[in-house]
Amino acid sequence: MIKLLYFAWLRSKIGQAEEQIALPEGVADVGGLIVHLQARGGGYADALANIDVVKVAVNQEYAPFSHPVKPGDEVALFPPVTGG
Amino acid sequence: MAVRVQEADFDLGAELRALVAGNHAIGGLCSFVGLVRDLHPKAGEAAGTVKALTLQHYPGMTEKQLAAIEAEARTRWPLADCLIIHRHGKMEPGEQIVLVACASAHREAAFEACQFLMDWLKTKAPFWKLEDTENGDRWVESRTADAQAAARWTDQKA
């Protein structure tokens, strides 16, 4: 299983803050995971329509789309940060 | 040395006094406080457009990122102490959102470290602002200027 977290407008569009999913077959990295989520359609496709504005953290560290994903990981998807 | 992520407001004077209390090697204390605005200046909005601001964050990662940013500042400048307080949750215009304070023997380090911490915080700390306006809710978009401000510190190191 992997834990998925969504923040800001990705959370609004997807309609939930987090979920646990089995690591889909053939998915080895963040990029593959995003393609898998886009294919779910609906709010997922909407939230992930423009991946240029999607940032990723794996186990609470910023990660590129090429970063590997393995069972037990916590993967967060969110827009560019706007704190401060 | 401390990083705090909290919903509650903070007492600016008390925090600054506590930071330097008892350390007489400190010659300068520089602080920055971010406040909730009631308008978006670039959109040419009238004062009062923004009714409230809600800050969402990523518990766990936020604390890790802020601690890492603080540790980085300490490797770059000789700081006697520093403090980052960042609030989350719902706030009204005029409320304090964030405090960054740096104490050092001399002012240069305190000024520069304070600016560095804010620049990095703006681009790396996982917070997102949702504005409650007269025309409904809107997520604040990241600014290119913030990324450019943060990039200068990277360029300087290289």
PDB file of C-alpha atoms in Angstrom, chain A residues 1-2 8-9 13 19 25 37 39 46 48-49 53 57 60 64-65 67 70 74 76-77 83:
ATOM      1  CA  MET A   1       0.000   0.000   0.000  1.00  0.00           C
ATOM      2  CA  ILE A   2       0.980   3.630  -0.443  1.00  0.00           C
ATOM      3  CA  ALA A   8      -4.972  23.018  -1.633  1.00  0.00           C
ATOM      4  CA  TRP A   9      -6.916  22.991  -4.912  1.00  0.00           C
ATOM      5  CA  LYS A  13     -10.762  18.892  -7.092  1.00  0.00           C
ATOM      6  CA  GLU A  19      -6.273   7.763   0.610  1.00  0.00           C
ATOM      7  CA  GLU A  25       1.079  -2.825 -11.242  1.00  0.00           C
ATOM      8  CA  LEU A  37      -4.319   8.756 -11.205  1.00  0.00           C
ATOM      9  CA  ALA A  39      -6.615   7.707 -15.871  1.00  0.00           C
ATOM     10  CA  ASP A  46      -9.088  17.713 -13.601  1.00  0.00           C
ATOM     11  CA  LEU A  48      -3.742  16.638 -12.688  1.00  0.00           C
ATOM     12  CA  ALA A  49      -4.538  18.207 -16.077  1.00  0.00           C
ATOM     13  CA  VAL A  53       1.822  23.171 -11.497  1.00  0.00           C
ATOM     14  CA  ALA A  57       6.866  15.091  -1.930  1.00  0.00           C
ATOM     15  CA  GLN A  60       7.872  14.420   3.238  1.00  0.00           C
ATOM     16  CA  PRO A  64      11.007  14.937  -8.977  1.00  0.00           C
ATOM     17  CA  PHE A  65       8.576  12.937 -11.141  1.00  0.00           C
ATOM     18  CA  HIS A  67      11.588   9.584  -8.011  1.00  0.00           C
ATOM     19  CA  LYS A  70       7.556   1.699  -3.375  1.00  0.00           C
ATOM     20  CA  GLU A  74       3.788   8.536   1.597  1.00  0.00           C
ATOM     21  CA  ALA A  76       1.897  14.055  -1.487  1.00  0.00           C
ATOM     22  CA  LEU A  77       0.683  16.038  -4.498  1.00  0.00           C
ATOM     23  CA  GLY A  83       3.083  30.415   2.713  1.00  0.00           C
TER      24      GLY A  83
END
